[in-house]
PDB file of C-alpha atoms in Angstrom:
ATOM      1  CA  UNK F 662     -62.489  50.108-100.505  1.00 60.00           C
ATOM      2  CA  UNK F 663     -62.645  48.081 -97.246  1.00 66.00           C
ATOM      3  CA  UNK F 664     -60.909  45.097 -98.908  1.00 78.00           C
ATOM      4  CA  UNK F 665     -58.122  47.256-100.307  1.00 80.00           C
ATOM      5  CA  UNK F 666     -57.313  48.656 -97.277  1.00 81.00           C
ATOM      6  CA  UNK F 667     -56.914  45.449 -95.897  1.00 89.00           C
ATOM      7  CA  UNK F 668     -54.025  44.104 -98.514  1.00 88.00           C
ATOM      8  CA  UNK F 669     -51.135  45.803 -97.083  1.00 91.00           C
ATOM      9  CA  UNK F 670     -52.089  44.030 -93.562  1.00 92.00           C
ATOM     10  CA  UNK F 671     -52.213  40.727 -95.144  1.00 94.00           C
ATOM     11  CA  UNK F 672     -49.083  40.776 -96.978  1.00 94.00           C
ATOM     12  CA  UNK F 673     -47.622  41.979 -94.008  1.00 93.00           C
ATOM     13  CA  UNK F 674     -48.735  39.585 -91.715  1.00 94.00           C
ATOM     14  CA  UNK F 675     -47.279  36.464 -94.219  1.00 95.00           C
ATOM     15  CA  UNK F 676     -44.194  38.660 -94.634  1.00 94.00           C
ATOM     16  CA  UNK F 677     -43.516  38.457 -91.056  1.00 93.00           C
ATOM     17  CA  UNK F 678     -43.718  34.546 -91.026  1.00 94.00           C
ATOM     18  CA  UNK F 679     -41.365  34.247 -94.307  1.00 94.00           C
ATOM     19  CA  UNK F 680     -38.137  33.546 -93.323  1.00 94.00           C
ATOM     20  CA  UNK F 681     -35.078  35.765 -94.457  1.00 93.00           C
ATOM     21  CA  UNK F 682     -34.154  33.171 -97.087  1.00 93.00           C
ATOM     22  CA  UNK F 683     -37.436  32.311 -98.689  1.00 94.00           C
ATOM     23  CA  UNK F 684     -37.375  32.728-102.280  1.00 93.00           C
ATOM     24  CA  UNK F 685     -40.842  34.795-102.569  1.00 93.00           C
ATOM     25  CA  UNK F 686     -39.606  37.305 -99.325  1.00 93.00           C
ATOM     26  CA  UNK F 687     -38.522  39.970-101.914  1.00 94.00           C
ATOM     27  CA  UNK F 688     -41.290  39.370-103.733  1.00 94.00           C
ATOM     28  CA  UNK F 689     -43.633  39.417-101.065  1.00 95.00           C
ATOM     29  CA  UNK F 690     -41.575  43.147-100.259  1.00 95.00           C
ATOM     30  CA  UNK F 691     -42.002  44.868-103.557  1.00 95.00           C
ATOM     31  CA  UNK F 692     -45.856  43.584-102.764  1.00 95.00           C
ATOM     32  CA  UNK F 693     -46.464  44.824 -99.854  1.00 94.00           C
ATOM     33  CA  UNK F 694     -44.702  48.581-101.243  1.00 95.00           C
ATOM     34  CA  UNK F 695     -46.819  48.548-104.211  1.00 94.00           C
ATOM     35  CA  UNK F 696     -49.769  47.687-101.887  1.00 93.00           C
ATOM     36  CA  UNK F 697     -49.147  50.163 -99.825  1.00 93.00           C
ATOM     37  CA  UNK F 698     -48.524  52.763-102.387  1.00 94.00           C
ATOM     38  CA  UNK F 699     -51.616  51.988-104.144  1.00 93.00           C
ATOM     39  CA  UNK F 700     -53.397  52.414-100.697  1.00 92.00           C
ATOM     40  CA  UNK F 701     -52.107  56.182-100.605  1.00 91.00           C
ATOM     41  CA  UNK F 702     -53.208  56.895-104.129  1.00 92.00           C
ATOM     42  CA  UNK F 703     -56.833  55.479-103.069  1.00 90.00           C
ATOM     43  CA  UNK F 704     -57.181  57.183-100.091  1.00 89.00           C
ATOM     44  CA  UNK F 705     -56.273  60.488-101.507  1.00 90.00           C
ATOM     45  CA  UNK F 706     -58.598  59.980-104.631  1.00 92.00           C
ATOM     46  CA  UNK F 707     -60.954  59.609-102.079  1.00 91.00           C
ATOM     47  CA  UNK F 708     -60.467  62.568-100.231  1.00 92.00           C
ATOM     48  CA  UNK F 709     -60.319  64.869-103.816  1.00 95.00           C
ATOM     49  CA  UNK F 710     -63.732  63.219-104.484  1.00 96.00           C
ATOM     50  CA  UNK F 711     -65.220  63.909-100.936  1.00 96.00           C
ATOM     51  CA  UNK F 712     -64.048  67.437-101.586  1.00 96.00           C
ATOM     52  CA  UNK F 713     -64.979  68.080-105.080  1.00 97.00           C
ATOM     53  CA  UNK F 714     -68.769  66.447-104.042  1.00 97.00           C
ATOM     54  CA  UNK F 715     -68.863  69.001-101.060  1.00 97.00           C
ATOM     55  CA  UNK F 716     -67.794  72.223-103.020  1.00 97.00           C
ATOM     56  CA  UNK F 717     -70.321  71.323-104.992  1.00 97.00           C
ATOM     57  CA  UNK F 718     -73.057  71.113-102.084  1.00 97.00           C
ATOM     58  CA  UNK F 719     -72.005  74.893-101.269  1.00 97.00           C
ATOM     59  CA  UNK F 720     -72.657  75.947-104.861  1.00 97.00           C
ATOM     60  CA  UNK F 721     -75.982  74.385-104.973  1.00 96.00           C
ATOM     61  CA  UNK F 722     -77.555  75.116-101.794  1.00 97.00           C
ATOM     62  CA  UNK F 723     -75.642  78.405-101.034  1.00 96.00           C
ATOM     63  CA  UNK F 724     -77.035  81.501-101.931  1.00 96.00           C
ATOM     64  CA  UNK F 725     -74.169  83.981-102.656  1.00 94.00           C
ATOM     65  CA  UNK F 726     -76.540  87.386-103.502  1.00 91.00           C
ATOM     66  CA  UNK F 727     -74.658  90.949-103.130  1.00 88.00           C
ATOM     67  CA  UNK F 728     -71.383  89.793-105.041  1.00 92.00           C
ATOM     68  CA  UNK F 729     -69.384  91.051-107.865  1.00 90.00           C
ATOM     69  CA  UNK F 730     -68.508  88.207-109.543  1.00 90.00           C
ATOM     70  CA  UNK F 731     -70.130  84.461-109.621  1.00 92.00           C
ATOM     71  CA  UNK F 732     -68.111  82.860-106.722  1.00 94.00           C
ATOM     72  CA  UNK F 733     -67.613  78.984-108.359  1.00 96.00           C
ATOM     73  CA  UNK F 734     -66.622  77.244-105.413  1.00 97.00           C
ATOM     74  CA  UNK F 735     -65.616  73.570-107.137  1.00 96.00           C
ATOM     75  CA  UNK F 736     -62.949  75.902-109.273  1.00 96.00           C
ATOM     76  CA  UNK F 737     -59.203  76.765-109.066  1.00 94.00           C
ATOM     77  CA  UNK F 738     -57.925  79.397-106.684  1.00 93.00           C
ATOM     78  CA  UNK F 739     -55.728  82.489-107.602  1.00 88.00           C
ATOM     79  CA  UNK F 740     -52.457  80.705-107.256  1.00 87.00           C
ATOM     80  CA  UNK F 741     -52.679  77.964-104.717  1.00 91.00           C
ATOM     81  CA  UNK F 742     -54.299  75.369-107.067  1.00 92.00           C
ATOM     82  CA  UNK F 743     -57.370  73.841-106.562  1.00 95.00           C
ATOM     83  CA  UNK F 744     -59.949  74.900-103.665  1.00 96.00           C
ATOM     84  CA  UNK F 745     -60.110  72.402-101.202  1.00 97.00           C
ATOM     85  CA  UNK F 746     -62.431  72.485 -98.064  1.00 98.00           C
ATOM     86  CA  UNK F 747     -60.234  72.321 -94.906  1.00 97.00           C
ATOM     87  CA  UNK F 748     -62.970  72.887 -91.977  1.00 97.00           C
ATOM     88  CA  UNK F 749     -66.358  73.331 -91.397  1.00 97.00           C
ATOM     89  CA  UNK F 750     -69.024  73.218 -88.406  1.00 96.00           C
ATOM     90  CA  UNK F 751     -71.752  75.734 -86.580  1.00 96.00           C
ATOM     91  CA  UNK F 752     -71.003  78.718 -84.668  1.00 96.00           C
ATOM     92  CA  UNK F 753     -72.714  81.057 -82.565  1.00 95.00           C
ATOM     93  CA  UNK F 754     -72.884  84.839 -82.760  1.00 94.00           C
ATOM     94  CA  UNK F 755     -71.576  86.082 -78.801  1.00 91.00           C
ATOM     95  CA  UNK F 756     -73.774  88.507 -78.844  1.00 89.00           C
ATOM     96  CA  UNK F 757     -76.967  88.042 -80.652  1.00 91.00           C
ATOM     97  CA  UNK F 758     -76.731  83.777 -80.754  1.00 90.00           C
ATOM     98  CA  UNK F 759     -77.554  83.715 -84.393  1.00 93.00           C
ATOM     99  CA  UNK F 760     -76.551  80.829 -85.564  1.00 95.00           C
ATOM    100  CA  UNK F 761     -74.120  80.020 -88.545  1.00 96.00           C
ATOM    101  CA  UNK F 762     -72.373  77.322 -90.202  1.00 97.00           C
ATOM    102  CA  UNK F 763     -68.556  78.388 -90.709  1.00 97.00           C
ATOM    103  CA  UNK F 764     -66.783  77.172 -94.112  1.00 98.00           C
ATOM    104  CA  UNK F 765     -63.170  77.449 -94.404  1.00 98.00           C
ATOM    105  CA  UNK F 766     -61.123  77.111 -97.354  1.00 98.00           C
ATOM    106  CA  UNK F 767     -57.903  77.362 -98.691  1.00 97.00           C
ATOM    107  CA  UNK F 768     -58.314  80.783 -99.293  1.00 96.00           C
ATOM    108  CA  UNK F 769     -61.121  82.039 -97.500  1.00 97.00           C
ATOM    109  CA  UNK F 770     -63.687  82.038 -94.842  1.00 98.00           C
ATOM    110  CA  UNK F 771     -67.150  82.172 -95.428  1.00 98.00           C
ATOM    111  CA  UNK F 772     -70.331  82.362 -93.054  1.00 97.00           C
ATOM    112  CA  UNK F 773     -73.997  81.364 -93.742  1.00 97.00           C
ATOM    113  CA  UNK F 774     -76.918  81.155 -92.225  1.00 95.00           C
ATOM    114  CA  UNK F 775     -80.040  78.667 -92.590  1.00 94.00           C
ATOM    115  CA  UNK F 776     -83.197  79.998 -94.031  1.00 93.00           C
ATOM    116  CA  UNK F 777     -86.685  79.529 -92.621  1.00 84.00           C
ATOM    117  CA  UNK F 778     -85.312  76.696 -90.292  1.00 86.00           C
ATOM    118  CA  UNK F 779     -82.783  76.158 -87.015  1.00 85.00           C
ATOM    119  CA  UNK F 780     -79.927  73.627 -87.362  1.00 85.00           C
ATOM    120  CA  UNK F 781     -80.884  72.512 -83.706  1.00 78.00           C
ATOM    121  CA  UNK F 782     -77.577  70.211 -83.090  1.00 80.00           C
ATOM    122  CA  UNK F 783     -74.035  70.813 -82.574  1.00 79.00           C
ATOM    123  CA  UNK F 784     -72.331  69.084 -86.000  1.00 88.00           C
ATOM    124  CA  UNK F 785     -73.400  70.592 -89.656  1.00 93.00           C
ATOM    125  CA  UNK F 786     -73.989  67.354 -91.986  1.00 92.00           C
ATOM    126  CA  UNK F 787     -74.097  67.541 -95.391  1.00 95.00           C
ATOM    127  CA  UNK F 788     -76.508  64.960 -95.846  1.00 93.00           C
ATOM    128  CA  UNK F 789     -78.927  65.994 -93.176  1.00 91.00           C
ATOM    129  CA  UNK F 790     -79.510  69.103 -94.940  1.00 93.00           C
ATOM    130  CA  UNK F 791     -79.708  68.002 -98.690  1.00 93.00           C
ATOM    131  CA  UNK F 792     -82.933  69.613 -98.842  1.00 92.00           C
ATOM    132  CA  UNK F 793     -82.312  72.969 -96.827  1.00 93.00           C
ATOM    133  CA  UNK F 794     -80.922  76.316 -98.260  1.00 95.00           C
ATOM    134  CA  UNK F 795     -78.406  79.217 -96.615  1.00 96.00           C
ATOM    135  CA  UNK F 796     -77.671  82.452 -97.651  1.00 96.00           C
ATOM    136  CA  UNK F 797     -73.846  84.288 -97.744  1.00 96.00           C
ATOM    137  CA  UNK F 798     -74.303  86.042 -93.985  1.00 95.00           C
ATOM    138  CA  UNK F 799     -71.174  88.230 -95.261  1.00 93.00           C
ATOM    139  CA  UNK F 800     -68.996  88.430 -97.782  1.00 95.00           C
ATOM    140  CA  UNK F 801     -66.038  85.758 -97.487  1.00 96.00           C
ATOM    141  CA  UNK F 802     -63.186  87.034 -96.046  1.00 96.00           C
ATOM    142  CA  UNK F 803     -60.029  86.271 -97.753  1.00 96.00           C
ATOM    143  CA  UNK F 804     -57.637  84.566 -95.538  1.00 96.00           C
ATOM    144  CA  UNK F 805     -54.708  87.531 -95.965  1.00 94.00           C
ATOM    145  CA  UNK F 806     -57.133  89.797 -94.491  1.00 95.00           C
ATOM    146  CA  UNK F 807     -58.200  87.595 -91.349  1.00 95.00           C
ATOM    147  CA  UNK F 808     -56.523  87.081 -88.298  1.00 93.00           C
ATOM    148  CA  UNK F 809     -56.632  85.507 -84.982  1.00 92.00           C
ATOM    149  CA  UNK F 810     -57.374  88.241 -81.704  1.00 86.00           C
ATOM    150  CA  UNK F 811     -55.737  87.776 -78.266  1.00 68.00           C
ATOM    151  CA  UNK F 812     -57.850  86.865 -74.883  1.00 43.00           C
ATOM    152  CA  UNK F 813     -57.430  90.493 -74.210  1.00 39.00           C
ATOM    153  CA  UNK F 814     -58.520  91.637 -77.404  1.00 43.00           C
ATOM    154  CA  UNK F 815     -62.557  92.237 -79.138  1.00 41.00           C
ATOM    155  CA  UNK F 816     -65.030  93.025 -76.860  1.00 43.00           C
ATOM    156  CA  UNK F 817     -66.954  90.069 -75.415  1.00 42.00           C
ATOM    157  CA  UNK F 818     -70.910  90.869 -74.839  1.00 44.00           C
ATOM    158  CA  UNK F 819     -70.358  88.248 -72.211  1.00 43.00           C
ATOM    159  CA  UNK F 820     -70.086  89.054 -68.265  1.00 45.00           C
ATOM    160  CA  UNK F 821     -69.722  87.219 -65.274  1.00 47.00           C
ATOM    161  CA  UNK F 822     -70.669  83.803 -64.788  1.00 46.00           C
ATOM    162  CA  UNK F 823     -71.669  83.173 -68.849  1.00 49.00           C
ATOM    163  CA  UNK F 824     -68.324  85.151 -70.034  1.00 51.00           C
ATOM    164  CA  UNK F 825     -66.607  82.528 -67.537  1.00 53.00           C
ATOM    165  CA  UNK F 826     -68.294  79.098 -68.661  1.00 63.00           C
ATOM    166  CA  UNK F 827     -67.616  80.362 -72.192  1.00 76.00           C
ATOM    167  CA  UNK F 828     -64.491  81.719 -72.413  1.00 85.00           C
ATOM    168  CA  UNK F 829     -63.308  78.073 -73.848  1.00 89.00           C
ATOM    169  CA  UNK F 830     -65.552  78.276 -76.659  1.00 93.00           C
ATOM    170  CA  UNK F 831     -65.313  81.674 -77.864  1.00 95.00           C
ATOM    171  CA  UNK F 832     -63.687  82.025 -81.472  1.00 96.00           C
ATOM    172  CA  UNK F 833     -62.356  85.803 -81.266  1.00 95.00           C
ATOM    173  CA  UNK F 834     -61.685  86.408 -85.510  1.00 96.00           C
ATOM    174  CA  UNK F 835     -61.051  89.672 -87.151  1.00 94.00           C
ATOM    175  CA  UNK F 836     -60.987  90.956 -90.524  1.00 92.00           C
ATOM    176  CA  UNK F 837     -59.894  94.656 -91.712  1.00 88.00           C
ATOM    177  CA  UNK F 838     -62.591  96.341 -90.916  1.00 87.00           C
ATOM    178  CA  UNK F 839     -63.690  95.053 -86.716  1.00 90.00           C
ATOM    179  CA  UNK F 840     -63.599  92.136 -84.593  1.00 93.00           C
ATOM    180  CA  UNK F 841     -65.952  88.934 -84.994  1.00 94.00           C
ATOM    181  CA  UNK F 842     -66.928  87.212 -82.087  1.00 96.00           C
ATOM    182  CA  UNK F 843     -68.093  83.353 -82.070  1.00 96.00           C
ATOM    183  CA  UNK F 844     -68.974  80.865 -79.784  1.00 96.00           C
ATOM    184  CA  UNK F 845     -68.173  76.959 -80.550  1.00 96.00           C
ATOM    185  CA  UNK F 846     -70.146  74.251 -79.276  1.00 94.00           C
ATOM    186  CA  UNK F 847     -67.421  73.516 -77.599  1.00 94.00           C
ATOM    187  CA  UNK F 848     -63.721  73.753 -76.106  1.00 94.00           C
ATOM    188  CA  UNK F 849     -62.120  71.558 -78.195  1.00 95.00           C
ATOM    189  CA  UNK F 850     -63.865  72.629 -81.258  1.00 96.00           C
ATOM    190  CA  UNK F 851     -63.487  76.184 -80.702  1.00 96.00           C
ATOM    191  CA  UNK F 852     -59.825  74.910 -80.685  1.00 95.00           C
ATOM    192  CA  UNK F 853     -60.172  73.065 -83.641  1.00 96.00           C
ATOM    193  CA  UNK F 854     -61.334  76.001 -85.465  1.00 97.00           C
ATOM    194  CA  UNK F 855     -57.781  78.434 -84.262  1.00 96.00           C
ATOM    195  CA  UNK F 856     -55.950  75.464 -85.538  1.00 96.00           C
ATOM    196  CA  UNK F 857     -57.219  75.594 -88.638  1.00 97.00           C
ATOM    197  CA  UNK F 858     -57.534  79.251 -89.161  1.00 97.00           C
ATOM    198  CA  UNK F 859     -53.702  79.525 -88.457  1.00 96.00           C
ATOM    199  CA  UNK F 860     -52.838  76.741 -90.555  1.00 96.00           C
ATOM    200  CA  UNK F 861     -54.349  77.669 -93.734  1.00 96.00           C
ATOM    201  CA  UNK F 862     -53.606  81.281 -92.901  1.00 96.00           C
ATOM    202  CA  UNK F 863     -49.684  80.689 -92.919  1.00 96.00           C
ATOM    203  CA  UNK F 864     -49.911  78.138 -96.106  1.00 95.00           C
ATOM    204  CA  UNK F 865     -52.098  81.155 -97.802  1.00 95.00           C
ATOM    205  CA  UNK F 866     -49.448  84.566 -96.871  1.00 94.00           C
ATOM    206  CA  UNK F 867     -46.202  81.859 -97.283  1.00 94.00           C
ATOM    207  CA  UNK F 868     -47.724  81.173-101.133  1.00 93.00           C
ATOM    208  CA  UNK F 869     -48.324  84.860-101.594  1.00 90.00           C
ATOM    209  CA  UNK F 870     -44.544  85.705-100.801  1.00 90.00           C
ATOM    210  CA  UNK F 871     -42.906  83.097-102.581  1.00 90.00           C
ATOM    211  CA  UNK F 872     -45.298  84.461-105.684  1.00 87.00           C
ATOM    212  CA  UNK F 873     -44.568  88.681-104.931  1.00 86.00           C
ATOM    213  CA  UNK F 874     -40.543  87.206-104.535  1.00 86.00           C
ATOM    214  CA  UNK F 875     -41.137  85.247-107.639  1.00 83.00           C
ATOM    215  CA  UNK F 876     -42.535  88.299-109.761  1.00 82.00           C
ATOM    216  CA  UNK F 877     -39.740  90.614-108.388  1.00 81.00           C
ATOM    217  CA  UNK F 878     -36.786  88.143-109.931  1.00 79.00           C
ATOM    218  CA  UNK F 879     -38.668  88.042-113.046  1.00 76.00           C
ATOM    219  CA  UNK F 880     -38.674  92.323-113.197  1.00 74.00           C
ATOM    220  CA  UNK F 881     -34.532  92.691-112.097  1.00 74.00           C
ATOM    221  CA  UNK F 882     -33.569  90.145-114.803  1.00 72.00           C
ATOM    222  CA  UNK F 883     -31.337  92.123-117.493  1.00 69.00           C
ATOM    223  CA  UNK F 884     -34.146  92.362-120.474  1.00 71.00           C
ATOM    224  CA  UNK F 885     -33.113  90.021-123.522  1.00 73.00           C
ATOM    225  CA  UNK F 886     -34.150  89.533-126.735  1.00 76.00           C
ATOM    226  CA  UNK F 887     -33.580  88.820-130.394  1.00 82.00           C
ATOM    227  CA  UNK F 888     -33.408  91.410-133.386  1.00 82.00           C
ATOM    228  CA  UNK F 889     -33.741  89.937-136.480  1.00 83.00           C
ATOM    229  CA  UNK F 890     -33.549  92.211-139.573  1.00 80.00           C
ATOM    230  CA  UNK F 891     -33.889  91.738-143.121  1.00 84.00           C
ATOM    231  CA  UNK F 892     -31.155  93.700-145.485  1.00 78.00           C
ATOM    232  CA  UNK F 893     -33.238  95.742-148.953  1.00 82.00           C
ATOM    233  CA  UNK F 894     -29.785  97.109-149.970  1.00 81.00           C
ATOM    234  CA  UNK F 895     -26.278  97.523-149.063  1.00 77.00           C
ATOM    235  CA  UNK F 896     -22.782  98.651-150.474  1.00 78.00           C
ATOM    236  CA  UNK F 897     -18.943  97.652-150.104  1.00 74.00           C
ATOM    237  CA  UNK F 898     -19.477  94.158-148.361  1.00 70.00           C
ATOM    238  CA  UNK F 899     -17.152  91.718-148.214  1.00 68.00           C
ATOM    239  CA  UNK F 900     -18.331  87.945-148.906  1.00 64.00           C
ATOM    240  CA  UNK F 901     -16.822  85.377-146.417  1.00 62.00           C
ATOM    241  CA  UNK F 902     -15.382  82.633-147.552  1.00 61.00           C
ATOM    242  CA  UNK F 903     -18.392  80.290-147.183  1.00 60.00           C
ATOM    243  CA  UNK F 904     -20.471  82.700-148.729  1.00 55.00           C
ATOM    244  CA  UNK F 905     -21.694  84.685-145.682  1.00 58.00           C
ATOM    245  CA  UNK F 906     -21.416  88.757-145.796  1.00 54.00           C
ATOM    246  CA  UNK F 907     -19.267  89.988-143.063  1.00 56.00           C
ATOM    247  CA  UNK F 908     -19.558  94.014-143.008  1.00 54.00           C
ATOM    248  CA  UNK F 909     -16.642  96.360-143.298  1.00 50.00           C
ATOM    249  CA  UNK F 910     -16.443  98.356-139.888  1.00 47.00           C
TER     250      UNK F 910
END
């Protein structure tokens, strides 16, 4: 992986000491394209396999008890394709401190919580916890029905000094029902984690309109169709000239 990466840098760095005129300079171009090119194609295979492997992590050592239906996180979404795993990392509870580990998808956001054991550090690893099991802390919350709160709005446990030093970190979520309120490890993370929200959040309501806008052109098209109809018996038809049977209106 290390040495493809490195091919587009080498072909540039001879393309920039070929002279304009050299024979091999447009060859040395559609190289350097194609290298580049196949550098994208790499990187995002890599990315779809990093994803794919951590989906499957969640299915394994997740334990998703109270739902309706299996939830098969490695699987396609309702209409935005596959599920892909856009941010992850621990949070705090404001007011009791239990701690969770925060998974956000494409389409939803879902909470867990360690079993029989602390995380004790501020980054979740998927490797340090190969052998360690969670259970669904609530049910994920699809990203149409979550939203961002204001500074002003929730109600912070917090007071005085402690609401001040944490302010920065606290992660102020709500779904339909009442306000969830998280503390980051830190500022920028906490940050990190709005960013994200709001991100996937517009990509997620702008797919669902352009699919409701997409359904309501399909219902005010005119209806059409084809009638085809088989004739048992009829009287006083004319035949056309190249034999076809045009009825007398």
């Amino acid at each position: 992986m290390q040495r493809i990466t490195k091919y587009p840098l080498i072909i540039g760095k001879i393309l920039e000491y070929t002279p304009m005129d050299h024979p091999d300079r447009q060859y040395l171009q559609e190289a350097l394209a194609k290298s580049e090119e196949f550098c994208i194609q790499v990187n995002e295979g890599v990315r779809e396999k990093e994803n794919s492997d951590r989906l499957e992590w969640l299915q394994t050592h997740v334990i998703c008890d109270g739902l309706e239906e299996q939830l098969v996180f490695n699987s396609l979404t309702n209409s935005l394709g596959p599920r892909k795993l856009v941010h992850y990392g621990i949070l705090h509870k404001s007011k009791s401190g239990k701690e969770l580990v925060g998974f956000l998808t494409n389409d939803f956001l879902l909470f867990v919580q360690p079993i029989k054991f602390s995380l004790n550090c501020q980054q979740f690893s998927f490797e340090r916890n190969e052998h360690q099991k969670f259970k669904m802390y609530r049910k994920p919350i699809f990203l149409n029905e979550l939203s961002l709160l204001g500074e002003s709005d929730g109600n912070s446990s917090l007071s005085g000094s402690d609401a001040a030093d944490n302010s920065s970190k606290t992660l102020r979520l709500k779904d339909q029902k009442k306000a969830i309120i998280l503390l980051a490890p830190s500022a920028n993370e906490c940050s990190l984690w709005s960013k994200r929200i709001v991100e996937a959040r517009r990509k997620f309501l702008e797919n669902e309109r352009n699919r409701l806008q997409r359904q309501r052109s399909i219902r005010r098209r005119l209806p059409e169709g084809r009638l085809q109809l088989v004739v048992v018996e009829a009287e006083d038809l004319v035949i056309g000239r190249k034999g076809t049977v045009n009825p007398v209106l």
